[in-house]
PDB file of C-alpha atoms in Angstrom:
ATOM      1  CA  MET A1196     117.656 116.435 130.941  1.00 60.00           C
ATOM      2  CA  VAL A1197     116.101 113.778 133.157  1.00 63.00           C
ATOM      3  CA  CYS A1198     115.906 114.230 136.931  1.00 61.00           C
ATOM      4  CA  ILE A1199     115.770 111.105 139.078  1.00 57.00           C
ATOM      5  CA  SER A1200     114.237 112.232 142.366  1.00 54.00           C
ATOM      6  CA  GLU A1201     113.001 110.812 145.659  1.00 46.00           C
ATOM      7  CA  ARG A1202     110.249 108.858 143.920  1.00 39.00           C
ATOM      8  CA  PHE A1203     112.839 106.214 142.988  1.00 36.00           C
ATOM      9  CA  SER A1204     113.344 104.751 146.450  1.00 36.00           C
ATOM     10  CA  HIS A1205     115.946 102.093 147.165  1.00 34.00           C
ATOM     11  CA  GLU A1206     113.195  99.482 147.368  1.00 33.00           C
ATOM     12  CA  HIS A1207     112.057 100.419 143.860  1.00 35.00           C
ATOM     13  CA  CYS A1208     115.602 100.270 142.546  1.00 38.00           C
ATOM     14  CA  ASP A1209     116.214  96.902 144.203  1.00 38.00           C
ATOM     15  CA  SER A1210     113.139  95.222 142.788  1.00 34.00           C
ATOM     16  CA  HIS A1211     113.076  97.037 139.438  1.00 41.00           C
ATOM     17  CA  PRO A1212     116.658  98.168 138.878  1.00 43.00           C
ATOM     18  CA  ARG A1213     116.344  99.276 135.265  1.00 45.00           C
ATOM     19  CA  PRO A1214     112.816  99.646 133.813  1.00 45.00           C
ATOM     20  CA  PRO A1215     111.668 102.918 135.501  1.00 49.00           C
ATOM     21  CA  LEU A1216     114.962 104.650 134.763  1.00 50.00           C
ATOM     22  CA  THR A1217     115.087 103.294 131.240  1.00 48.00           C
ATOM     23  CA  SER A1218     111.586 104.626 130.653  1.00 48.00           C
ATOM     24  CA  ALA A1219     112.607 108.027 131.965  1.00 47.00           C
ATOM     25  CA  LEU A1220     115.500 108.169 129.528  1.00 47.00           C
ATOM     26  CA  SER A1221     113.562 106.986 126.486  1.00 43.00           C
ATOM     27  CA  GLY A1222     110.030 108.232 127.127  1.00 41.00           C
ATOM     28  CA  THR A1223     107.951 111.120 125.880  1.00 33.00           C
ATOM     29  CA  THR A1224     109.872 113.841 127.718  1.00 37.00           C
ATOM     30  CA  ALA A1225     113.162 112.783 126.155  1.00 39.00           C
ATOM     31  CA  VAL A1226     111.620 112.706 122.704  1.00 34.00           C
ATOM     32  CA  LEU A1227     110.155 116.186 123.121  1.00 32.00           C
ATOM     33  CA  VAL A1228     113.532 117.726 123.866  1.00 41.00           C
ATOM     34  CA  GLY A1229     115.291 115.822 121.112  1.00 50.00           C
ATOM     35  CA  GLY A1230     116.967 113.179 123.254  1.00 74.00           C
ATOM     36  CA  THR A1231     118.461 113.072 126.707  1.00 85.00           C
ATOM     37  CA  ASP A1232     122.036 114.238 127.225  1.00 93.00           C
ATOM     38  CA  HIS A1233     122.138 114.769 130.995  1.00 93.00           C
ATOM     39  CA  VAL A1234     120.794 113.013 134.076  1.00 94.00           C
ATOM     40  CA  LEU A1235     120.484 114.564 137.532  1.00 94.00           C
ATOM     41  CA  VAL A1236     119.978 112.258 140.517  1.00 92.00           C
ATOM     42  CA  THR A1237     118.516 113.805 143.666  1.00 86.00           C
ATOM     43  CA  ALA A1238     117.086 110.641 145.216  1.00 72.00           C
ATOM     44  CA  GLY A1239     117.527 110.218 148.958  1.00 67.00           C
ATOM     45  CA  GLY A1240     115.897 111.541 152.089  1.00 65.00           C
ATOM     46  CA  ILE A1241     117.138 112.693 155.474  1.00 67.00           C
ATOM     47  CA  GLY A1242     116.121 109.653 157.493  1.00 69.00           C
ATOM     48  CA  GLY A1243     118.297 107.344 159.542  1.00 71.00           C
ATOM     49  CA  SER A1244     119.207 109.873 162.206  1.00 81.00           C
ATOM     50  CA  GLY A1245     120.062 108.951 165.763  1.00 85.00           C
ATOM     51  CA  PRO A1246     122.961 107.497 167.745  1.00 90.00           C
ATOM     52  CA  VAL A1247     124.701 104.666 165.932  1.00 89.00           C
ATOM     53  CA  THR A1248     123.949 102.356 168.852  1.00 90.00           C
ATOM     54  CA  GLY A1249     120.239 102.913 168.308  1.00 91.00           C
ATOM     55  CA  LEU A1250     120.077 102.415 164.552  1.00 90.00           C
ATOM     56  CA  THR A1251     118.605  99.189 163.258  1.00 91.00           C
ATOM     57  CA  ALA A1252     120.041  97.307 160.312  1.00 91.00           C
ATOM     58  CA  ASP A1253     116.953  98.236 158.287  1.00 90.00           C
ATOM     59  CA  GLU A1254     117.347 101.943 159.066  1.00 89.00           C
ATOM     60  CA  ILE A1255     120.983 101.871 157.982  1.00 89.00           C
ATOM     61  CA  ARG A1256     120.154  99.914 154.839  1.00 89.00           C
ATOM     62  CA  THR A1257     117.337 102.293 153.916  1.00 88.00           C
ATOM     63  CA  THR A1258     119.375 105.453 154.503  1.00 87.00           C
ATOM     64  CA  VAL A1259     122.426 104.278 152.593  1.00 88.00           C
ATOM     65  CA  GLY A1260     120.438 102.463 149.916  1.00 85.00           C
ATOM     66  CA  SER A1261     118.124 105.352 149.115  1.00 84.00           C
ATOM     67  CA  ARG A1262     121.103 107.388 147.950  1.00 87.00           C
ATOM     68  CA  LEU A1263     123.747 104.912 146.870  1.00 90.00           C
ATOM     69  CA  GLN A1264     121.509 102.400 145.103  1.00 90.00           C
ATOM     70  CA  ALA A1265     119.749 105.217 143.249  1.00 89.00           C
ATOM     71  CA  ALA A1266     123.119 106.524 142.064  1.00 93.00           C
ATOM     72  CA  PHE A1267     124.241 103.066 140.916  1.00 94.00           C
ATOM     73  CA  SER A1268     120.940 102.381 139.150  1.00 92.00           C
ATOM     74  CA  ALA A1269     121.044 105.710 137.326  1.00 91.00           C
ATOM     75  CA  ALA A1270     124.677 105.142 136.361  1.00 93.00           C
ATOM     76  CA  ARG A1271     123.979 101.720 134.874  1.00 93.00           C
ATOM     77  CA  VAL A1272     121.164 103.019 132.693  1.00 90.00           C
ATOM     78  CA  ALA A1273     122.929 106.275 131.811  1.00 89.00           C
ATOM     79  CA  ALA A1274     126.015 104.363 130.690  1.00 92.00           C
ATOM     80  CA  ASP A1275     123.852 102.462 128.203  1.00 90.00           C
ATOM     81  CA  ARG A1276     121.677 105.326 127.031  1.00 91.00           C
ATOM     82  CA  LEU A1277     123.512 108.648 127.142  1.00 94.00           C
ATOM     83  CA  PRO A1278     125.380 109.799 124.051  1.00 94.00           C
ATOM     84  CA  ALA A1279     129.037 110.813 124.056  1.00 95.00           C
ATOM     85  CA  GLY A1280     129.300 114.234 125.650  1.00 95.00           C
ATOM     86  CA  GLY A1281     126.498 113.492 128.082  1.00 96.00           C
ATOM     87  CA  SER A1282     126.743 113.679 131.844  1.00 96.00           C
ATOM     88  CA  LEU A1283     125.473 112.186 135.073  1.00 96.00           C
ATOM     89  CA  THR A1284     125.220 114.560 138.022  1.00 97.00           C
ATOM     90  CA  LEU A1285     124.777 113.124 141.503  1.00 96.00           C
ATOM     91  CA  THR A1286     124.037 114.960 144.736  1.00 94.00           C
ATOM     92  CA  SER A1287     125.465 114.778 148.236  1.00 93.00           C
ATOM     93  CA  GLY A1288     125.446 117.043 151.263  1.00 91.00           C
ATOM     94  CA  SER A1289     127.767 119.129 153.384  1.00 91.00           C
ATOM     95  CA  LEU A1290     127.533 116.531 156.148  1.00 88.00           C
ATOM     96  CA  ALA A1291     130.180 114.644 154.167  1.00 91.00           C
ATOM     97  CA  VAL A1292     132.769 117.210 155.262  1.00 91.00           C
ATOM     98  CA  ARG A1293     131.082 118.527 158.413  1.00 91.00           C
ATOM     99  CA  PRO A1294     129.529 115.525 160.156  1.00 90.00           C
ATOM    100  CA  ILE A1295     127.421 116.014 163.256  1.00 89.00           C
ATOM    101  CA  PRO A1296     126.541 113.518 166.003  1.00 92.00           C
ATOM    102  CA  GLY A1297     123.605 111.265 165.292  1.00 90.00           C
ATOM    103  CA  MET A1298     123.945 111.344 161.507  1.00 89.00           C
ATOM    104  CA  ALA A1299     126.429 108.527 160.894  1.00 91.00           C
ATOM    105  CA  ALA A1300     124.220 106.663 158.417  1.00 90.00           C
ATOM    106  CA  LEU A1301     123.491 109.718 156.291  1.00 90.00           C
ATOM    107  CA  VAL A1302     127.119 110.891 156.431  1.00 91.00           C
ATOM    108  CA  SER A1303     128.203 107.457 155.215  1.00 92.00           C
ATOM    109  CA  ALA A1304     125.678 107.565 152.379  1.00 92.00           C
ATOM    110  CA  VAL A1305     126.670 110.973 151.010  1.00 93.00           C
ATOM    111  CA  GLY A1306     130.359 110.154 151.436  1.00 94.00           C
ATOM    112  CA  ALA A1307     129.864 106.987 149.415  1.00 94.00           C
ATOM    113  CA  VAL A1308     128.157 108.942 146.622  1.00 96.00           C
ATOM    114  CA  GLU A1309     131.128 111.318 146.424  1.00 96.00           C
ATOM    115  CA  THR A1310     133.574 108.411 146.199  1.00 97.00           C
ATOM    116  CA  LEU A1311     131.392 106.735 143.579  1.00 97.00           C
ATOM    117  CA  THR A1312     131.537 109.946 141.536  1.00 97.00           C
ATOM    118  CA  LYS A1313     135.282 109.621 141.062  1.00 98.00           C
ATOM    119  CA  ALA A1314     135.086 105.920 140.267  1.00 98.00           C
ATOM    120  CA  LEU A1315     132.376 106.437 137.649  1.00 98.00           C
ATOM    121  CA  ALA A1316     134.197 109.394 136.105  1.00 98.00           C
ATOM    122  CA  VAL A1317     137.194 107.169 135.433  1.00 98.00           C
ATOM    123  CA  GLU A1318     135.121 104.212 134.280  1.00 97.00           C
ATOM    124  CA  LEU A1319     132.857 106.133 131.900  1.00 97.00           C
ATOM    125  CA  ALA A1320     135.469 108.494 130.481  1.00 97.00           C
ATOM    126  CA  SER A1321     136.194 106.187 127.568  1.00 96.00           C
ATOM    127  CA  ALA A1322     132.541 106.557 126.527  1.00 95.00           C
ATOM    128  CA  ARG A1323     133.035 110.342 126.781  1.00 96.00           C
ATOM    129  CA  LEU A1324     130.519 110.572 129.617  1.00 97.00           C
ATOM    130  CA  ARG A1325     131.145 112.887 132.552  1.00 98.00           C
ATOM    131  CA  VAL A1326     130.168 112.275 136.167  1.00 98.00           C
ATOM    132  CA  ASN A1327     130.097 114.936 138.873  1.00 98.00           C
ATOM    133  CA  THR A1328     128.394 115.639 142.171  1.00 97.00           C
ATOM    134  CA  VAL A1329     126.871 118.755 143.694  1.00 97.00           C
ATOM    135  CA  ARG A1330     127.433 118.900 147.458  1.00 96.00           C
ATOM    136  CA  PHE A1331     124.542 120.918 148.809  1.00 93.00           C
ATOM    137  CA  GLY A1332     124.472 122.835 152.044  1.00 92.00           C
ATOM    138  CA  ARG A1333     121.142 123.985 153.437  1.00 91.00           C
ATOM    139  CA  VAL A1334     118.670 124.844 150.692  1.00 93.00           C
ATOM    140  CA  ASP A1335     115.218 126.345 151.187  1.00 93.00           C
ATOM    141  CA  THR A1336     113.044 123.579 149.746  1.00 89.00           C
ATOM    142  CA  PRO A1337     109.866 121.780 150.834  1.00 89.00           C
ATOM    143  CA  LEU A1338     112.117 119.030 152.251  1.00 84.00           C
ATOM    144  CA  MET A1339     113.843 121.529 154.543  1.00 88.00           C
ATOM    145  CA  ARG A1340     110.532 123.081 155.536  1.00 90.00           C
ATOM    146  CA  SER A1341     109.246 119.664 156.577  1.00 87.00           C
ATOM    147  CA  MET A1342     111.778 119.663 159.416  1.00 86.00           C
ATOM    148  CA  PRO A1343     110.651 120.717 162.906  1.00 88.00           C
ATOM    149  CA  GLY A1344     110.801 124.458 163.462  1.00 91.00           C
ATOM    150  CA  LEU A1345     111.328 125.371 159.803  1.00 92.00           C
ATOM    151  CA  ASP A1346     107.766 125.483 158.542  1.00 90.00           C
ATOM    152  CA  SER A1347     107.445 129.232 157.927  1.00 93.00           C
ATOM    153  CA  ASP A1348     109.254 132.016 156.071  1.00 93.00           C
ATOM    154  CA  GLU A1349     110.134 133.664 159.373  1.00 95.00           C
ATOM    155  CA  ALA A1350     111.607 130.475 160.830  1.00 94.00           C
ATOM    156  CA  VAL A1351     113.699 129.791 157.725  1.00 94.00           C
ATOM    157  CA  ALA A1352     114.959 133.386 157.651  1.00 95.00           C
ATOM    158  CA  ALA A1353     115.902 133.271 161.319  1.00 94.00           C
ATOM    159  CA  ALA A1354     117.743 129.955 160.963  1.00 93.00           C
ATOM    160  CA  GLY A1355     119.548 131.139 157.838  1.00 94.00           C
ATOM    161  CA  SER A1356     120.685 134.416 159.391  1.00 94.00           C
ATOM    162  CA  ALA A1357     123.575 132.618 161.097  1.00 92.00           C
ATOM    163  CA  ALA A1358     125.029 131.456 157.770  1.00 94.00           C
ATOM    164  CA  PRO A1359     128.001 133.416 156.343  1.00 94.00           C
ATOM    165  CA  LEU A1360     125.795 134.958 153.642  1.00 95.00           C
ATOM    166  CA  GLY A1361     122.932 135.525 156.052  1.00 95.00           C
ATOM    167  CA  ARG A1362     120.475 133.095 154.474  1.00 95.00           C
ATOM    168  CA  PHE A1363     120.018 129.632 153.049  1.00 94.00           C
ATOM    169  CA  ALA A1364     120.382 128.871 149.339  1.00 95.00           C
ATOM    170  CA  THR A1365     117.347 129.051 147.084  1.00 94.00           C
ATOM    171  CA  ALA A1366     116.299 126.104 144.968  1.00 92.00           C
ATOM    172  CA  GLU A1367     117.241 128.129 141.869  1.00 95.00           C
ATOM    173  CA  GLU A1368     120.780 128.693 143.156  1.00 95.00           C
ATOM    174  CA  ALA A1369     121.128 125.004 143.911  1.00 93.00           C
ATOM    175  CA  ALA A1370     119.901 124.055 140.445  1.00 94.00           C
ATOM    176  CA  ALA A1371     122.329 126.499 138.834  1.00 96.00           C
ATOM    177  CA  ALA A1372     125.254 124.486 140.206  1.00 96.00           C
ATOM    178  CA  ALA A1373     123.971 121.318 138.548  1.00 95.00           C
ATOM    179  CA  LEU A1374     123.389 123.139 135.270  1.00 96.00           C
ATOM    180  CA  PHE A1375     126.942 124.498 135.402  1.00 97.00           C
ATOM    181  CA  LEU A1376     128.349 120.976 135.671  1.00 97.00           C
ATOM    182  CA  MET A1377     126.208 119.808 132.772  1.00 96.00           C
ATOM    183  CA  ALA A1378     127.234 122.724 130.573  1.00 96.00           C
ATOM    184  CA  ASN A1379     130.998 122.550 131.077  1.00 96.00           C
ATOM    185  CA  ASN A1380     132.271 119.707 128.908  1.00 96.00           C
ATOM    186  CA  TYR A1381     135.666 119.512 130.579  1.00 97.00           C
ATOM    187  CA  ILE A1382     134.603 118.892 134.176  1.00 98.00           C
ATOM    188  CA  THR A1383     134.394 115.323 135.426  1.00 98.00           C
ATOM    189  CA  GLY A1384     135.015 113.490 138.676  1.00 98.00           C
ATOM    190  CA  GLN A1385     134.473 116.647 140.709  1.00 98.00           C
ATOM    191  CA  VAL A1386     132.431 117.522 143.783  1.00 97.00           C
ATOM    192  CA  VAL A1387     131.207 121.123 143.689  1.00 97.00           C
ATOM    193  CA  THR A1388     130.069 122.595 146.984  1.00 96.00           C
ATOM    194  CA  ILE A1389     127.220 125.095 147.156  1.00 95.00           C
ATOM    195  CA  ASP A1390     126.742 125.942 150.817  1.00 94.00           C
ATOM    196  CA  GLY A1391     127.229 129.697 151.032  1.00 94.00           C
ATOM    197  CA  GLY A1392     130.512 129.200 152.881  1.00 93.00           C
ATOM    198  CA  GLU A1393     129.022 127.236 155.778  1.00 91.00           C
ATOM    199  CA  SER A1394     131.696 124.535 155.493  1.00 90.00           C
ATOM    200  CA  LEU A1395     134.316 127.208 156.218  1.00 90.00           C
ATOM    201  CA  ILE A1396     133.108 128.047 159.710  1.00 86.00           C
TER     202      ILE A1396
END
């Protein structure tokens, strides 16, 4: 498996749309595991927040591009490189179904990724490649802990106590959802939510 993470920013994908991803799929790591069958794309930050009237064109472009361009770039390379039976797993967020004020750019970006998932699933089906997305809720990761007020175990526990299951997801639980989609050879074009029931309340 190859994971395309935040290090592939939209600027990198714009100026070098294929080489870094191609290297990831054909480099030493892939050889060591006997070839790459699955790609997971987690690229994209949490920037671009604020009232829509205050967002600049560059902020919108960066927020949307960091997620959508990364997904497109990974899809183009994966379509060329993955064998039949392989899969591409994208990521979005629960803001797609529970938007909040001041997050219009990010909501648009994750919504676009979910729509792209269905389009790619149809397009790549003839090559026997599957495409799915994991829609994450709040997950206890370094990215979350970089947010104001969430920089300690106590703060994260207190914030998570209001969730239906009384806590945020762990990184391992989040990863398990992606691994499930990779392992099941009859799932494609789907968005699987892992948010501990937060989208229900």
